[in-house]
Short mmCIF file of C-alpha atoms in Angstrom, two decimals:
data_model
loop_
_atom_site.label_atom_id
_atom_site.label_comp_id
_atom_site.label_asym_id
_atom_site.label_seq_id
_atom_site.Cartn_x
_atom_site.Cartn_y
_atom_site.Cartn_z
CA UNK A 96 -8.14 -22.83 -21.13
CA UNK A 97 -11.02 -20.52 -20.28
CA UNK A 98 -11.95 -19.15 -16.92
CA UNK A 99 -14.85 -16.98 -15.55
CA UNK A 100 -12.32 -14.14 -14.12
CA UNK A 101 -8.65 -14.10 -15.42
CA UNK A 102 -6.21 -12.32 -12.86
CA UNK A 103 -3.18 -10.92 -14.11
CA UNK A 104 -0.74 -10.41 -11.19
CA UNK A 105 -0.34 -12.71 -7.92
CA UNK A 106 0.24 -9.82 -5.27
CA UNK A 107 -1.98 -9.12 -2.42
CA UNK A 108 -4.60 -7.64 -4.62
CA UNK A 109 -4.94 -10.63 -7.07
CA UNK A 110 -4.78 -13.46 -4.39
CA UNK A 111 -7.22 -11.78 -2.19
CA UNK A 112 -9.54 -11.45 -5.56
CA UNK A 113 -9.18 -14.79 -6.17
CA UNK A 114 -10.11 -16.24 -2.56
CA UNK A 115 -13.03 -13.86 -2.57
CA UNK A 116 -14.48 -15.22 -6.03
CA UNK A 117 -13.58 -18.71 -4.67
CA UNK A 118 -15.60 -18.21 -1.63
CA UNK A 119 -18.47 -16.93 -3.86
CA UNK A 120 -18.45 -19.94 -6.23
CA UNK A 121 -17.08 -18.07 -9.04
CA UNK A 122 -13.82 -19.72 -11.04
CA UNK A 123 -10.58 -17.70 -11.82
CA UNK A 124 -6.99 -18.48 -12.95
CA UNK A 125 -4.28 -16.34 -11.61
CA UNK A 126 -0.98 -15.33 -13.65
CA UNK A 127 2.15 -14.39 -11.67
CA UNK A 128 5.09 -13.92 -13.55
CA UNK A 129 7.45 -14.22 -11.01
CA UNK A 130 7.98 -17.77 -9.08
CA UNK A 131 6.91 -18.37 -5.59
CA UNK A 132 9.80 -17.57 -3.66
CA UNK A 133 9.97 -14.08 -4.75
CA UNK A 134 6.58 -13.23 -4.43
CA UNK A 135 6.81 -14.60 -0.63
CA UNK A 136 9.80 -12.39 -0.25
CA UNK A 137 8.72 -8.95 -1.67
CA UNK A 138 9.43 -6.50 0.73
CA UNK A 139 6.13 -3.95 0.74
CA UNK A 140 3.95 -2.55 3.27
CA UNK A 141 3.14 -3.54 6.90
CA UNK A 142 0.09 -1.52 8.13
CA UNK A 143 -3.25 -2.94 7.55
CA UNK A 144 -6.44 -0.98 7.94
CA UNK A 145 -9.41 -2.08 10.06
CA UNK A 146 -11.43 -2.79 6.75
CA UNK A 147 -8.52 -4.71 5.42
CA UNK A 148 -8.27 -6.72 8.22
CA UNK A 149 -11.98 -7.37 8.52
CA UNK A 150 -11.88 -8.66 4.84
CA UNK A 151 -9.09 -10.91 5.28
CA UNK A 152 -10.82 -12.45 8.34
CA UNK A 153 -13.98 -12.97 6.35
CA UNK A 154 -12.19 -14.56 3.52
CA UNK A 155 -10.78 -17.21 5.49
CA UNK A 156 -7.09 -15.76 5.75
CA UNK A 157 -6.69 -14.34 9.26
CA UNK A 158 -5.77 -17.19 11.33
CA UNK A 159 -2.26 -16.25 11.39
CA UNK A 160 -2.96 -12.58 10.94
CA UNK A 161 -4.62 -12.90 14.28
CA UNK A 162 -2.11 -14.85 16.07
CA UNK A 163 1.19 -12.83 14.86
CA UNK A 164 -0.35 -9.25 14.05
CA UNK A 165 0.80 -6.41 16.32
CA UNK A 166 -2.68 -4.27 16.90
CA UNK A 167 -1.85 -0.74 17.14
CA UNK A 168 -4.32 1.63 18.79
CA UNK A 169 -2.46 4.79 17.47
CA UNK A 170 0.70 6.65 15.95
CA UNK A 171 2.92 9.15 17.48
CA UNK A 172 3.73 12.78 15.92
CA UNK A 173 7.23 14.10 16.80
CA UNK A 174 7.86 17.93 15.71
CA UNK A 175 9.07 20.97 17.24
CA UNK A 176 10.78 19.17 20.22
CA UNK A 177 7.19 17.83 21.33
CA UNK A 178 5.54 14.49 20.68
CA UNK A 179 1.83 14.02 20.54
CA UNK A 180 -0.18 10.61 20.63
CA UNK A 181 -3.05 10.11 17.87
CA UNK A 182 -5.40 7.55 19.71
CA UNK A 183 -7.23 5.88 17.01
CA UNK A 184 -10.14 3.99 19.01
CA UNK A 185 -11.61 7.33 20.49
CA UNK A 186 -11.51 9.28 17.48
CA UNK A 187 -12.79 6.46 15.10
CA UNK A 188 -15.44 4.70 17.21
CA UNK A 189 -13.07 1.71 17.81
CA UNK A 190 -11.00 1.20 14.89
CA UNK A 191 -7.47 0.10 14.96
CA UNK A 192 -4.66 -0.89 12.70
CA UNK A 193 -2.42 -4.09 12.29
CA UNK A 194 0.84 -4.30 11.90
CA UNK A 195 1.56 -7.38 9.55
CA UNK A 196 3.80 -7.31 6.39
CA UNK A 197 2.34 -7.81 3.37
CA UNK A 198 4.82 -10.73 2.50
CA UNK A 199 2.71 -12.53 5.53
CA UNK A 200 -0.63 -11.61 3.76
CA UNK A 201 0.75 -13.29 0.49
CA UNK A 202 1.96 -16.05 1.89
CA UNK A 203 -1.32 -16.70 3.62
CA UNK A 204 -3.53 -16.16 0.67
CA UNK A 205 -1.25 -18.54 -1.55
CA UNK A 206 -1.60 -21.40 0.40
CA UNK A 207 -5.32 -20.75 0.59
CA UNK A 208 -5.39 -20.63 -2.93
CA UNK A 209 -3.16 -23.52 -3.50
CA UNK A 210 -5.06 -25.72 -1.10
CA UNK A 211 -8.68 -24.64 -2.16
CA UNK A 212 -8.67 -22.15 -5.15
CA UNK A 213 -8.62 -22.20 -8.90
CA UNK A 214 -5.24 -22.49 -10.63
CA UNK A 215 -2.34 -20.10 -9.48
CA UNK A 216 0.38 -20.28 -12.33
CA UNK A 217 3.78 -19.11 -11.03
CA UNK A 218 6.17 -17.74 -13.69
CA UNK A 219 3.34 -17.26 -16.25
CA UNK A 220 4.19 -13.95 -18.21
CA UNK A 221 1.56 -12.39 -19.40
CA UNK A 222 2.40 -10.92 -22.77
CA UNK A 223 -0.81 -9.00 -23.87
CA UNK A 224 -4.46 -8.51 -23.19
CA UNK A 225 -6.86 -8.51 -25.96
CA UNK A 226 -10.43 -8.04 -26.69
CA UNK A 227 -11.17 -5.80 -24.07
CA UNK A 228 -14.32 -4.51 -25.73
CA UNK A 229 -15.80 -8.13 -26.67
CA UNK A 230 -17.35 -10.36 -24.98
CA UNK A 231 -14.28 -12.70 -24.48
CA UNK A 232 -11.26 -10.98 -23.64
CA UNK A 233 -8.08 -12.98 -23.29
CA UNK A 234 -4.56 -13.09 -21.98
CA UNK A 235 -1.57 -14.34 -23.73
CA UNK A 236 0.97 -15.26 -21.92
CA UNK A 237 4.35 -17.34 -21.43
CA UNK A 238 4.52 -20.65 -19.20
CA UNK A 239 7.04 -23.18 -18.95
CA UNK A 240 8.80 -22.04 -22.10
CA UNK A 241 5.48 -21.99 -24.48
CA UNK A 242 3.20 -19.17 -25.07
CA UNK A 243 -0.58 -20.20 -24.64
CA UNK A 244 -3.81 -18.38 -24.16
CA UNK A 245 -6.50 -17.61 -21.45
CA UNK A 246 -10.06 -16.46 -22.64
CA UNK A 247 -12.10 -15.02 -20.07
CA UNK A 248 -15.44 -13.67 -19.15
CA UNK A 249 -13.71 -10.76 -17.45
CA UNK A 250 -10.13 -9.58 -16.75
CA UNK A 251 -8.80 -8.06 -13.83
CA UNK A 252 -5.52 -6.25 -13.97
CA UNK A 253 -3.44 -6.56 -10.69
CA UNK A 254 -0.17 -6.61 -12.41
CA UNK A 255 1.05 -3.11 -11.65
CA UNK A 256 1.72 0.36 -13.12
CA UNK A 257 3.99 -1.37 -15.85
CA UNK A 258 1.98 -4.33 -16.51
CA UNK A 259 0.38 -5.12 -19.65
CA UNK A 260 -3.39 -4.50 -18.40
CA UNK A 261 -3.31 -1.09 -18.46
CA UNK A 262 -1.91 -1.27 -22.16
CA UNK A 263 -5.58 -3.00 -22.89
CA UNK A 264 -7.39 0.35 -21.76
CA UNK A 265 -6.76 2.53 -25.19
CA UNK A 266 -4.47 5.83 -24.97
CA UNK A 267 -7.69 7.63 -26.14
CA UNK A 268 -9.79 6.58 -23.53
CA UNK A 269 -7.63 6.35 -20.00
CA UNK A 270 -6.15 9.43 -18.30
CA UNK A 271 -3.18 9.46 -15.68
CA UNK A 272 -2.95 11.98 -13.42
CA UNK A 273 0.57 12.10 -11.41
CA UNK A 274 2.84 14.09 -9.04
CA UNK A 275 6.42 13.22 -8.19
CA UNK A 276 7.89 14.18 -5.00
CA UNK A 277 11.62 15.74 -4.97
CA UNK A 278 12.58 13.25 -2.25
CA UNK A 279 12.60 9.68 -1.86
CA UNK A 280 12.79 7.07 1.41
CA UNK A 281 15.86 5.07 2.25
CA UNK A 282 14.08 2.26 4.29
CA UNK A 283 16.16 -0.67 6.37
CA UNK A 284 14.96 -3.89 7.96
CA UNK A 285 17.01 -4.15 11.24
CA UNK A 286 17.31 -6.76 13.76
CA UNK A 287 16.77 -4.42 16.49
CA UNK A 288 13.77 -3.78 18.88
CA UNK A 289 11.59 -1.06 17.78
CA UNK A 290 11.99 2.62 18.49
CA UNK A 291 8.82 3.05 20.15
CA UNK A 292 5.16 0.27 20.74
CA UNK A 293 3.81 2.67 17.95
CA UNK A 294 4.70 4.06 14.86
CA UNK A 295 6.65 7.24 15.12
CA UNK A 296 6.31 9.90 12.37
CA UNK A 297 8.98 12.38 12.98
CA UNK A 298 9.19 16.08 11.22
CA UNK A 299 12.66 17.67 11.38
CA UNK A 300 14.72 20.44 10.03
CA UNK A 301 17.13 17.68 8.69
CA UNK A 302 14.04 15.80 6.77
CA UNK A 303 11.33 12.98 7.95
CA UNK A 304 11.70 9.90 9.84
CA UNK A 305 9.57 6.90 10.42
CA UNK A 306 10.12 4.24 12.96
CA UNK A 307 8.16 1.39 12.36
CA UNK A 308 8.52 -2.44 13.14
CA UNK A 309 7.50 -6.03 11.76
CA UNK A 310 7.93 -7.52 14.96
CA UNK A 311 9.13 -7.04 18.84
CA UNK A 312 12.41 -8.01 17.63
CA UNK A 313 12.62 -6.53 14.04
CA UNK A 314 12.46 -2.84 13.19
CA UNK A 315 11.51 -1.11 9.88
CA UNK A 316 12.77 2.38 9.82
CA UNK A 317 12.97 5.20 6.84
CA UNK A 318 14.77 8.46 6.24
CA UNK A 319 14.01 11.00 3.98
CA UNK A 320 16.90 11.40 1.41
CA UNK A 321 17.30 13.07 -1.83
CA UNK A 322 16.14 11.70 -4.99
CA UNK A 323 18.84 9.47 -6.83
CA UNK A 324 20.35 8.41 -3.32
CA UNK A 325 22.35 5.10 -3.68
CA UNK A 326 21.85 3.09 -0.87
CA UNK A 327 25.44 2.31 -1.09
CA UNK A 328 26.49 6.15 0.33
CA UNK A 329 24.37 5.26 3.49
CA UNK A 330 26.62 2.82 5.39
CA UNK A 331 24.66 1.40 8.47
CA UNK A 332 26.46 3.62 11.20
CA UNK A 333 25.43 6.93 9.21
CA UNK A 334 21.75 5.57 8.78
CA UNK A 335 21.83 4.96 12.73
CA UNK A 336 23.35 8.04 13.46
CA UNK A 337 20.68 10.00 11.24
CA UNK A 338 17.62 8.30 13.02
CA UNK A 339 18.93 9.31 16.16
CA UNK A 340 19.04 12.98 15.04
CA UNK A 341 15.56 13.10 13.36
CA UNK A 342 13.93 11.12 16.23
CA UNK A 343 15.21 12.82 19.19
CA UNK A 344 12.64 15.23 21.05
CA UNK A 345 15.46 17.45 21.86
CA UNK A 346 19.53 17.72 21.24
CA UNK A 347 20.63 14.80 23.44
CA UNK A 348 24.60 14.14 23.25
CA UNK A 349 25.24 10.71 23.60
CA UNK A 350 21.80 9.30 23.06
CA UNK A 351 21.39 6.69 20.76
CA UNK A 352 18.30 4.07 19.42
CA UNK A 353 18.84 0.65 20.12
CA UNK A 354 21.12 -0.81 17.08
CA UNK A 355 21.26 -3.96 15.48
CA UNK A 356 22.47 -5.58 12.19
CA UNK A 357 20.65 -4.04 9.04
CA UNK A 358 19.03 -7.06 7.07
CA UNK A 359 18.03 -4.83 4.37
CA UNK A 360 18.58 -1.65 2.84
CA UNK A 361 16.80 0.13 -0.55
CA UNK A 362 15.66 3.30 -1.75
CA UNK A 363 11.84 4.15 -2.72
CA UNK A 364 10.73 7.08 -4.91
CA UNK A 365 7.74 8.83 -3.74
CA UNK A 366 5.06 9.46 -6.57
CA UNK A 367 1.48 9.67 -6.90
CA UNK A 368 -0.76 8.48 -10.10
CA UNK A 369 -4.43 7.70 -10.55
CA UNK A 370 -5.66 6.10 -14.08
CA UNK A 371 -9.04 6.79 -14.94
CA UNK A 372 -11.18 4.89 -15.59
CA UNK A 373 -10.57 1.70 -13.75
CA UNK A 374 -12.79 -0.08 -16.21
CA UNK A 375 -12.57 -0.34 -20.18
CA UNK A 376 -14.98 -3.18 -21.66
CA UNK A 377 -14.28 -6.45 -19.73
CA UNK A 378 -11.21 -5.41 -18.41
CA UNK A 379 -11.11 -3.90 -14.94
CA UNK A 380 -7.95 -2.32 -13.15
CA UNK A 381 -6.95 -3.03 -9.52
CA UNK A 382 -4.27 -1.77 -7.21
CA UNK A 383 -1.25 -0.32 -8.35
CA UNK A 384 -2.14 -0.91 -12.17
CA UNK A 385 -4.68 1.98 -11.19
CA UNK A 386 -3.17 3.99 -8.49
CA UNK A 387 -0.11 4.53 -6.72
CA UNK A 388 0.67 6.50 -3.32
CA UNK A 389 3.30 7.64 -1.50
CA UNK A 390 3.68 5.36 1.53
CA UNK A 391 3.31 8.09 4.26
CA UNK A 392 -0.40 7.50 4.56
CA UNK A 393 0.06 3.67 4.61
CA UNK A 394 -2.61 3.38 1.81
CA UNK A 395 -1.24 1.18 -0.91
CA UNK A 396 -1.71 -2.41 0.02
CA UNK A 397 -5.15 -0.98 1.57
CA UNK A 398 -6.46 0.70 -1.41
CA UNK A 399 -5.85 -2.48 -3.37
CA UNK A 400 -7.75 -4.63 -1.12
CA UNK A 401 -10.48 -1.91 -1.07
CA UNK A 402 -10.82 -2.20 -4.96
CA UNK A 403 -10.86 -5.96 -5.14
CA UNK A 404 -13.68 -6.39 -2.24
CA UNK A 405 -15.83 -3.88 -4.18
CA UNK A 406 -15.14 -5.96 -7.38
CA UNK A 407 -15.85 -9.29 -5.71
CA UNK A 408 -18.92 -8.08 -4.54
CA UNK A 409 -20.03 -6.81 -8.08
CA UNK A 410 -19.05 -10.06 -9.57
CA UNK A 411 -21.15 -11.99 -7.24
CA UNK A 412 -24.09 -9.93 -7.93
CA UNK A 413 -23.56 -10.46 -11.66
CA UNK A 414 -23.18 -14.23 -11.22
CA UNK A 415 -25.65 -14.51 -8.60
CA UNK A 416 -28.71 -12.78 -9.80
CA UNK A 417 -27.66 -11.14 -13.24
CA UNK A 418 -27.59 -7.81 -11.80
CA UNK A 419 -24.42 -5.83 -13.34
CA UNK A 420 -25.42 -2.37 -11.64
CA UNK A 421 -22.44 -2.78 -9.16
CA UNK A 422 -19.96 -3.67 -11.77
CA UNK A 423 -21.13 -0.87 -14.16
CA UNK A 424 -20.32 1.49 -11.45
CA UNK A 425 -17.15 -0.52 -10.06
CA UNK A 426 -14.69 2.54 -11.35
CA UNK A 427 -16.52 5.21 -10.10
CA UNK A 428 -16.63 3.22 -6.82
CA UNK A 429 -13.51 2.82 -6.55
CA UNK A 430 -12.36 6.34 -7.50
CA UNK A 431 -14.30 7.92 -4.78
CA UNK A 432 -12.19 6.22 -2.15
CA UNK A 433 -9.00 6.29 -4.17
CA UNK A 434 -8.83 10.06 -4.69
CA UNK A 435 -9.59 10.40 -0.84
CA UNK A 436 -6.92 8.27 0.02
CA UNK A 437 -4.58 10.26 -2.50
CA UNK A 438 -5.62 13.41 -0.77
CA UNK A 439 -4.90 11.81 2.82
CA UNK A 440 -1.20 10.68 1.58
CA UNK A 441 -0.39 13.77 -0.47
CA UNK A 442 -1.40 15.66 2.92
CA UNK A 443 0.70 13.38 5.08
CA UNK A 444 3.70 13.76 2.62
CA UNK A 445 3.92 17.12 2.14
CA UNK A 446 3.19 18.21 6.27
CA UNK A 447 6.08 15.78 7.27
CA UNK A 448 8.61 16.13 4.93
CA UNK A 449 10.98 18.86 4.29
CA UNK A 450 10.86 19.97 0.37
CA UNK A 451 14.50 20.87 -0.68
CA UNK A 452 13.45 24.13 -1.91
CA UNK A 453 10.71 25.37 0.71
CA UNK A 454 11.11 28.42 2.83
CA UNK A 455 11.45 28.98 6.22
CA UNK A 456 8.07 30.59 5.86
CA UNK A 457 6.65 27.16 4.59
CA UNK A 458 8.36 25.25 7.24
CA UNK A 459 6.43 27.20 9.97
CA UNK A 460 2.83 26.61 8.09
CA UNK A 461 3.96 22.78 8.24
CA UNK A 462 4.50 23.16 11.80
CA UNK A 463 0.96 25.14 12.62
CA UNK A 464 -0.67 22.18 11.05
CA UNK A 465 1.15 19.87 12.99
CA UNK A 466 0.22 21.91 15.98
CA UNK A 467 -3.75 21.75 15.01
CA UNK A 468 -3.59 17.93 14.75
CA UNK A 469 -2.22 18.13 18.46
CA UNK A 470 -4.49 20.63 19.91
CA UNK A 471 -7.38 19.97 17.84
CA UNK A 472 -9.79 16.84 18.39
CA UNK A 473 -11.63 17.50 14.94
CA UNK A 474 -8.07 17.82 13.23
CA UNK A 475 -7.29 14.82 14.95
CA UNK A 476 -10.19 13.04 13.97
CA UNK A 477 -9.64 13.63 10.49
CA UNK A 478 -6.05 11.91 10.52
CA UNK A 479 -7.19 8.91 12.56
CA UNK A 480 -10.25 8.28 10.26
CA UNK A 481 -8.15 8.16 7.38
CA UNK A 482 -5.38 6.50 8.65
CA UNK A 483 -7.84 3.29 10.42
CA UNK A 484 -9.42 3.21 7.28
CA UNK A 485 -12.82 4.30 5.83
CA UNK A 486 -15.75 2.03 6.37
CA UNK A 487 -16.96 0.54 2.86
CA UNK A 488 -20.10 2.32 1.13
#
């Protein structure tokens, strides 16, 4: 089988790219190693930047997003016994964010691909990518019990950090920059009303906490925990008690959040990673295959979307008028945005979390930085602009 663009990975990046290419009249095949049920149930990100929302609408994937997504005009910071709201529209020229889970984005894009797009093969395990530096790269994969080969004009790796597409970029060519953080997140889903009508980011001496949501009746909540934490060591009552303590603005004996059944519980390690370049020959990397951010800045899904939007435009130029300039610039164009997002995610993470080894002096520096955000329009605007999503170049 041959196609113009072979896409390895059927997560949001691969599916959005397939949709954008379909709209531009460019053929593609998507290979996803997992089955459809697994892909549609993976719990990941839930915050969509304004540019991501705009792109999904333009791609024809915005109908349910507009009906069910929760538009947020800001976030609340809690620190030092006070709360401060960051108002996005007033600081960004009107941009907002939307709470709409990655699982729902994926469901929408799968439905469109199966109804209108090119082949989307579930249970298709990519084994290797070959010929990256030739005119016809190929993906060797296993599907329905037998090995097959997909030849392509271009291969796009949307298969994550441990996927095979990264391996098509020789070790002597690629450089990976990494940072591992000395803490993790314990995340839960709970059938309980949200703590607040917008996200709450809380800095406390006990560690970081984040109160988010999936709907008016379902909360998504996170606690900073030690690396290597076993979720079984955190029974539900302990989690709720710790959330009560970390999200409180002041000690309030007897104060409790609205509690409900915990339906999911997991521990998420925190790390940053960037692989350069994002292109080698006719193999291009996108999303987690090229970069990972800690989730504090809500950038992972949005960066992946930005990559494939840039790539789809570049491929449309190539197939439309033969111009390869934008495709040749793909890696450099994306990496400028990637490093900006990496810096923002690093800033949010190191400002809001308590490093187990940090001194009282360093804690006071964190509080001073948070106070500056609360008291300076310029500092607040810097946070708001990055959080709500930078415009495309």
